[in-house]
Amino acid sequence: MCKQRLGDEKLQILIYILSFMITHVVLFWINKSDTEGREKLLEGVNKLLAKIPQVQNLDYGSPVPSDRAVVDDSFSVAVSMSFTNQVEADAYQTHPFHIQFVNEYVQPYAKRFVIYDWA
């Protein structure tokens, strides 16, 4: 009985988490001398990711240079978006425009990327 109850509680917690808005942030690094790579990534975001219906609150750009030690401005392009819930975030991952963005813009131009998701 206790095992089943714990399982039910975990399910309730999962349902609760899935109902939150998800924020998705991706930082890309390209070769510093590769201005074309930065421009191509920004083009791909505008051309493809902006057209995915699940994407809300899309923001993207290049870092603001800073002399402050606490500011990491080493990345080349940042992309931030939100999704209504985890189901929408999952649908984004398999959307044809997202896959095309990864194949045509991320793989050829990004040498590294980091993703932060939170609810």
PDB file of N, CA and C in Angstrom, residues 52-117:
ATOM      1  N   ILE A  52       8.111  28.030 -35.593  1.00  0.00           N
ATOM      2  CA  ILE A  52       7.596  26.836 -34.917  1.00  0.00           C
ATOM      3  C   ILE A  52       6.471  27.264 -33.986  1.00  0.00           C
ATOM      4  N   PRO A  53       5.274  26.715 -34.159  1.00  0.00           N
ATOM      5  CA  PRO A  53       4.110  27.193 -33.405  1.00  0.00           C
ATOM      6  C   PRO A  53       4.229  27.070 -31.883  1.00  0.00           C
ATOM      7  N   GLN A  54       4.975  26.119 -31.391  1.00  0.00           N
ATOM      8  CA  GLN A  54       5.100  25.942 -29.942  1.00  0.00           C
ATOM      9  C   GLN A  54       5.975  27.006 -29.285  1.00  0.00           C
ATOM     10  N   VAL A  55       6.796  27.693 -30.069  1.00  0.00           N
ATOM     11  CA  VAL A  55       7.744  28.676 -29.525  1.00  0.00           C
ATOM     12  C   VAL A  55       7.015  29.951 -29.132  1.00  0.00           C
ATOM     13  N   GLN A  56       7.254  30.379 -27.895  1.00  0.00           N
ATOM     14  CA  GLN A  56       6.727  31.646 -27.398  1.00  0.00           C
ATOM     15  C   GLN A  56       7.894  32.493 -26.886  1.00  0.00           C
ATOM     16  N   ASN A  57       7.709  33.783 -26.892  1.00  0.00           N
ATOM     17  CA  ASN A  57       8.681  34.715 -26.305  1.00  0.00           C
ATOM     18  C   ASN A  57      10.102  34.482 -26.814  1.00  0.00           C
ATOM     19  N   LEU A  58      10.263  34.393 -28.114  1.00  0.00           N
ATOM     20  CA  LEU A  58      11.575  34.145 -28.713  1.00  0.00           C
ATOM     21  C   LEU A  58      12.425  35.405 -28.665  1.00  0.00           C
ATOM     22  N   ASP A  59      13.614  35.268 -28.094  1.00  0.00           N
ATOM     23  CA  ASP A  59      14.619  36.330 -28.077  1.00  0.00           C
ATOM     24  C   ASP A  59      15.946  35.710 -28.489  1.00  0.00           C
ATOM     25  N   TYR A  60      16.754  36.481 -29.208  1.00  0.00           N
ATOM     26  CA  TYR A  60      18.058  35.964 -29.613  1.00  0.00           C
ATOM     27  C   TYR A  60      18.974  37.121 -29.955  1.00  0.00           C
ATOM     28  N   GLY A  61      20.277  36.863 -29.877  1.00  0.00           N
ATOM     29  CA  GLY A  61      21.242  37.898 -30.209  1.00  0.00           C
ATOM     30  C   GLY A  61      22.645  37.485 -29.841  1.00  0.00           C
ATOM     31  N   SER A  62      23.537  38.458 -29.899  1.00  0.00           N
ATOM     32  CA  SER A  62      24.949  38.252 -29.582  1.00  0.00           C
ATOM     33  C   SER A  62      25.241  38.845 -28.207  1.00  0.00           C
ATOM     34  N   PRO A  63      26.316  38.408 -27.557  1.00  0.00           N
ATOM     35  CA  PRO A  63      26.608  38.904 -26.206  1.00  0.00           C
ATOM     36  C   PRO A  63      27.001  40.377 -26.192  1.00  0.00           C
ATOM     37  N   VAL A  64      26.721  40.985 -25.074  1.00  0.00           N
ATOM     38  CA  VAL A  64      27.166  42.355 -24.834  1.00  0.00           C
ATOM     39  C   VAL A  64      28.542  42.254 -24.179  1.00  0.00           C
ATOM     40  N   PRO A  65      29.579  42.819 -24.812  1.00  0.00           N
ATOM     41  CA  PRO A  65      30.919  42.736 -24.215  1.00  0.00           C
ATOM     42  C   PRO A  65      30.937  43.377 -22.829  1.00  0.00           C
ATOM     43  N   SER A  66      31.664  42.746 -21.918  1.00  0.00           N
ATOM     44  CA  SER A  66      31.711  43.249 -20.548  1.00  0.00           C
ATOM     45  C   SER A  66      33.102  43.039 -19.961  1.00  0.00           C
ATOM     46  N   ASP A  67      33.529  44.004 -19.147  1.00  0.00           N
ATOM     47  CA  ASP A  67      34.785  43.890 -18.412  1.00  0.00           C
ATOM     48  C   ASP A  67      34.559  43.289 -17.021  1.00  0.00           C
ATOM     49  N   ARG A  68      33.306  43.081 -16.644  1.00  0.00           N
ATOM     50  CA  ARG A  68      32.983  42.534 -15.331  1.00  0.00           C
ATOM     51  C   ARG A  68      33.335  41.048 -15.283  1.00  0.00           C
ATOM     52  N   ALA A  69      34.054  40.651 -14.282  1.00  0.00           N
ATOM     53  CA  ALA A  69      34.509  39.261 -14.153  1.00  0.00           C
ATOM     54  C   ALA A  69      33.346  38.283 -14.007  1.00  0.00           C
ATOM     55  N   VAL A  70      32.221  38.725 -13.488  1.00  0.00           N
ATOM     56  CA  VAL A  70      31.081  37.823 -13.262  1.00  0.00           C
ATOM     57  C   VAL A  70      30.239  37.612 -14.519  1.00  0.00           C
ATOM     58  N   VAL A  71      30.522  38.358 -15.573  1.00  0.00           N
ATOM     59  CA  VAL A  71      29.754  38.242 -16.807  1.00  0.00           C
ATOM     60  C   VAL A  71      30.501  37.345 -17.784  1.00  0.00           C
ATOM     61  N   ASP A  72      29.820  36.280 -18.232  1.00  0.00           N
ATOM     62  CA  ASP A  72      30.400  35.394 -19.243  1.00  0.00           C
ATOM     63  C   ASP A  72      29.917  35.860 -20.613  1.00  0.00           C
ATOM     64  N   ASP A  73      30.791  36.517 -21.339  1.00  0.00           N
ATOM     65  CA  ASP A  73      30.442  36.979 -22.685  1.00  0.00           C
ATOM     66  C   ASP A  73      31.231  36.209 -23.739  1.00  0.00           C
ATOM     67  N   SER A  74      31.612  34.984 -23.393  1.00  0.00           N
ATOM     68  CA  SER A  74      32.443  34.184 -24.297  1.00  0.00           C
ATOM     69  C   SER A  74      31.645  33.505 -25.415  1.00  0.00           C
ATOM     70  N   PHE A  75      30.336  33.430 -25.277  1.00  0.00           N
ATOM     71  CA  PHE A  75      29.514  32.780 -26.294  1.00  0.00           C
ATOM     72  C   PHE A  75      29.334  33.688 -27.509  1.00  0.00           C
ATOM     73  N   SER A  76      28.840  33.140 -28.591  1.00  0.00           N
ATOM     74  CA  SER A  76      28.665  33.900 -29.831  1.00  0.00           C
ATOM     75  C   SER A  76      27.214  34.291 -30.084  1.00  0.00           C
ATOM     76  N   VAL A  77      26.288  33.391 -29.775  1.00  0.00           N
ATOM     77  CA  VAL A  77      24.855  33.617 -30.001  1.00  0.00           C
ATOM     78  C   VAL A  77      24.087  33.014 -28.836  1.00  0.00           C
ATOM     79  N   ALA A  78      23.058  33.727 -28.384  1.00  0.00           N
ATOM     80  CA  ALA A  78      22.149  33.211 -27.356  1.00  0.00           C
ATOM     81  C   ALA A  78      20.741  33.180 -27.920  1.00  0.00           C
ATOM     82  N   VAL A  79      20.006  32.132 -27.574  1.00  0.00           N
ATOM     83  CA  VAL A  79      18.607  32.002 -27.979  1.00  0.00           C
ATOM     84  C   VAL A  79      17.809  31.656 -26.731  1.00  0.00           C
ATOM     85  N   SER A  80      16.707  32.363 -26.522  1.00  0.00           N
ATOM     86  CA  SER A  80      15.832  32.087 -25.395  1.00  0.00           C
ATOM     87  C   SER A  80      14.395  32.018 -25.909  1.00  0.00           C
ATOM     88  N   MET A  81      13.656  31.039 -25.408  1.00  0.00           N
ATOM     89  CA  MET A  81      12.249  30.899 -25.786  1.00  0.00           C
ATOM     90  C   MET A  81      11.516  30.231 -24.645  1.00  0.00           C
ATOM     91  N   SER A  82      10.209  30.257 -24.690  1.00  0.00           N
ATOM     92  CA  SER A  82       9.433  29.548 -23.682  1.00  0.00           C
ATOM     93  C   SER A  82       8.363  28.712 -24.360  1.00  0.00           C
ATOM     94  N   PHE A  83       7.877  27.749 -23.590  1.00  0.00           N
ATOM     95  CA  PHE A  83       6.821  26.846 -24.039  1.00  0.00           C
ATOM     96  C   PHE A  83       5.748  26.794 -22.962  1.00  0.00           C
ATOM     97  N   THR A  84       4.525  26.613 -23.360  1.00  0.00           N
ATOM     98  CA  THR A  84       3.412  26.576 -22.424  1.00  0.00           C
ATOM     99  C   THR A  84       3.595  25.490 -21.370  1.00  0.00           C
ATOM    100  N   ASN A  85       4.150  24.358 -21.764  1.00  0.00           N
ATOM    101  CA  ASN A  85       4.341  23.238 -20.842  1.00  0.00           C
ATOM    102  C   ASN A  85       5.358  22.265 -21.454  1.00  0.00           C
ATOM    103  N   GLN A  86       5.622  21.184 -20.745  1.00  0.00           N
ATOM    104  CA  GLN A  86       6.610  20.221 -21.209  1.00  0.00           C
ATOM    105  C   GLN A  86       6.186  19.519 -22.496  1.00  0.00           C
ATOM    106  N   VAL A  87       4.902  19.308 -22.665  1.00  0.00           N
ATOM    107  CA  VAL A  87       4.405  18.668 -23.888  1.00  0.00           C
ATOM    108  C   VAL A  87       4.765  19.524 -25.108  1.00  0.00           C
ATOM    109  N   GLU A  88       4.588  20.832 -25.000  1.00  0.00           N
ATOM    110  CA  GLU A  88       4.939  21.746 -26.092  1.00  0.00           C
ATOM    111  C   GLU A  88       6.456  21.772 -26.316  1.00  0.00           C
ATOM    112  N   ALA A  89       7.228  21.731 -25.241  1.00  0.00           N
ATOM    113  CA  ALA A  89       8.696  21.704 -25.370  1.00  0.00           C
ATOM    114  C   ALA A  89       9.147  20.429 -26.074  1.00  0.00           C
ATOM    115  N   ASP A  90       8.522  19.317 -25.749  1.00  0.00           N
ATOM    116  CA  ASP A  90       8.863  18.055 -26.402  1.00  0.00           C
ATOM    117  C   ASP A  90       8.505  18.084 -27.889  1.00  0.00           C
ATOM    118  N   ALA A  91       7.355  18.692 -28.212  1.00  0.00           N
ATOM    119  CA  ALA A  91       6.938  18.793 -29.618  1.00  0.00           C
ATOM    120  C   ALA A  91       7.926  19.652 -30.408  1.00  0.00           C
ATOM    121  N   TYR A  92       8.441  20.691 -29.795  1.00  0.00           N
ATOM    122  CA  TYR A  92       9.446  21.558 -30.433  1.00  0.00           C
ATOM    123  C   TYR A  92      10.686  20.751 -30.838  1.00  0.00           C
ATOM    124  N   GLN A  93      11.125  19.859 -29.951  1.00  0.00           N
ATOM    125  CA  GLN A  93      12.345  19.086 -30.201  1.00  0.00           C
ATOM    126  C   GLN A  93      12.259  18.245 -31.470  1.00  0.00           C
ATOM    127  N   THR A  94      11.076  17.786 -31.813  1.00  0.00           N
ATOM    128  CA  THR A  94      10.914  16.924 -32.992  1.00  0.00           C
ATOM    129  C   THR A  94      10.297  17.651 -34.182  1.00  0.00           C
ATOM    130  N   HIS A  95      10.061  18.939 -34.045  1.00  0.00           N
ATOM    131  CA  HIS A  95       9.477  19.701 -35.160  1.00  0.00           C
ATOM    132  C   HIS A  95      10.465  19.737 -36.330  1.00  0.00           C
ATOM    133  N   PRO A  96       9.981  19.569 -37.557  1.00  0.00           N
ATOM    134  CA  PRO A  96      10.883  19.570 -38.728  1.00  0.00           C
ATOM    135  C   PRO A  96      11.756  20.828 -38.844  1.00  0.00           C
ATOM    136  N   PHE A  97      11.237  22.010 -38.472  1.00  0.00           N
ATOM    137  CA  PHE A  97      12.049  23.223 -38.544  1.00  0.00           C
ATOM    138  C   PHE A  97      13.188  23.193 -37.524  1.00  0.00           C
ATOM    139  N   HIS A  98      12.950  22.617 -36.355  1.00  0.00           N
ATOM    140  CA  HIS A  98      14.021  22.507 -35.359  1.00  0.00           C
ATOM    141  C   HIS A  98      15.106  21.552 -35.864  1.00  0.00           C
ATOM    142  N   ILE A  99      14.694  20.446 -36.408  1.00  0.00           N
ATOM    143  CA  ILE A  99      15.653  19.477 -36.954  1.00  0.00           C
ATOM    144  C   ILE A  99      16.449  20.089 -38.106  1.00  0.00           C
ATOM    145  N   GLN A 100      15.774  20.840 -38.960  1.00  0.00           N
ATOM    146  CA  GLN A 100      16.446  21.523 -40.068  1.00  0.00           C
ATOM    147  C   GLN A 100      17.438  22.559 -39.533  1.00  0.00           C
ATOM    148  N   PHE A 101      17.045  23.294 -38.490  1.00  0.00           N
ATOM    149  CA  PHE A 101      17.945  24.280 -37.882  1.00  0.00           C
ATOM    150  C   PHE A 101      19.223  23.607 -37.373  1.00  0.00           C
ATOM    151  N   VAL A 102      19.068  22.481 -36.685  1.00  0.00           N
ATOM    152  CA  VAL A 102      20.238  21.759 -36.166  1.00  0.00           C
ATOM    153  C   VAL A 102      21.129  21.287 -37.316  1.00  0.00           C
ATOM    154  N   ASN A 103      20.520  20.716 -38.345  1.00  0.00           N
ATOM    155  CA  ASN A 103      21.302  20.168 -39.461  1.00  0.00           C
ATOM    156  C   ASN A 103      21.970  21.237 -40.314  1.00  0.00           C
ATOM    157  N   GLU A 104      21.271  22.324 -40.593  1.00  0.00           N
ATOM    158  CA  GLU A 104      21.774  23.334 -41.534  1.00  0.00           C
ATOM    159  C   GLU A 104      22.514  24.497 -40.890  1.00  0.00           C
ATOM    160  N   TYR A 105      22.292  24.718 -39.595  1.00  0.00           N
ATOM    161  CA  TYR A 105      22.906  25.885 -38.955  1.00  0.00           C
ATOM    162  C   TYR A 105      23.781  25.527 -37.751  1.00  0.00           C
ATOM    163  N   VAL A 106      23.332  24.626 -36.915  1.00  0.00           N
ATOM    164  CA  VAL A 106      24.117  24.300 -35.718  1.00  0.00           C
ATOM    165  C   VAL A 106      25.312  23.429 -36.086  1.00  0.00           C
ATOM    166  N   GLN A 107      25.070  22.324 -36.747  1.00  0.00           N
ATOM    167  CA  GLN A 107      26.176  21.401 -37.051  1.00  0.00           C
ATOM    168  C   GLN A 107      27.292  22.048 -37.861  1.00  0.00           C
ATOM    169  N   PRO A 108      26.991  22.852 -38.904  1.00  0.00           N
ATOM    170  CA  PRO A 108      28.101  23.429 -39.671  1.00  0.00           C
ATOM    171  C   PRO A 108      28.830  24.594 -38.978  1.00  0.00           C
ATOM    172  N   TYR A 109      28.149  25.318 -38.074  1.00  0.00           N
ATOM    173  CA  TYR A 109      28.730  26.565 -37.574  1.00  0.00           C
ATOM    174  C   TYR A 109      29.069  26.584 -36.086  1.00  0.00           C
ATOM    175  N   ALA A 110      28.378  25.815 -35.271  1.00  0.00           N
ATOM    176  CA  ALA A 110      28.629  25.853 -33.828  1.00  0.00           C
ATOM    177  C   ALA A 110      29.669  24.811 -33.445  1.00  0.00           C
ATOM    178  N   LYS A 111      30.682  25.263 -32.705  1.00  0.00           N
ATOM    179  CA  LYS A 111      31.672  24.300 -32.218  1.00  0.00           C
ATOM    180  C   LYS A 111      31.261  23.748 -30.864  1.00  0.00           C
ATOM    181  N   ARG A 112      30.354  24.440 -30.192  1.00  0.00           N
ATOM    182  CA  ARG A 112      29.875  24.012 -28.879  1.00  0.00           C
ATOM    183  C   ARG A 112      28.565  24.711 -28.593  1.00  0.00           C
ATOM    184  N   PHE A 113      27.720  24.069 -27.803  1.00  0.00           N
ATOM    185  CA  PHE A 113      26.525  24.733 -27.307  1.00  0.00           C
ATOM    186  C   PHE A 113      26.130  24.152 -25.962  1.00  0.00           C
ATOM    187  N   VAL A 114      25.445  24.974 -25.173  1.00  0.00           N
ATOM    188  CA  VAL A 114      24.971  24.572 -23.847  1.00  0.00           C
ATOM    189  C   VAL A 114      23.510  24.953 -23.766  1.00  0.00           C
ATOM    190  N   ILE A 115      22.702  24.055 -23.167  1.00  0.00           N
ATOM    191  CA  ILE A 115      21.269  24.281 -23.055  1.00  0.00           C
ATOM    192  C   ILE A 115      20.894  24.352 -21.582  1.00  0.00           C
ATOM    193  N   TYR A 116      20.066  25.346 -21.246  1.00  0.00           N
ATOM    194  CA  TYR A 116      19.500  25.477 -19.909  1.00  0.00           C
ATOM    195  C   TYR A 116      17.980  25.489 -20.041  1.00  0.00           C
ATOM    196  N   ASP A 117      17.323  24.573 -19.342  1.00  0.00           N
ATOM    197  CA  ASP A 117      15.861  24.527 -19.305  1.00  0.00           C
ATOM    198  C   ASP A 117      15.428  24.635 -17.843  1.00  0.00           C
TER     199      ASP A 117
END
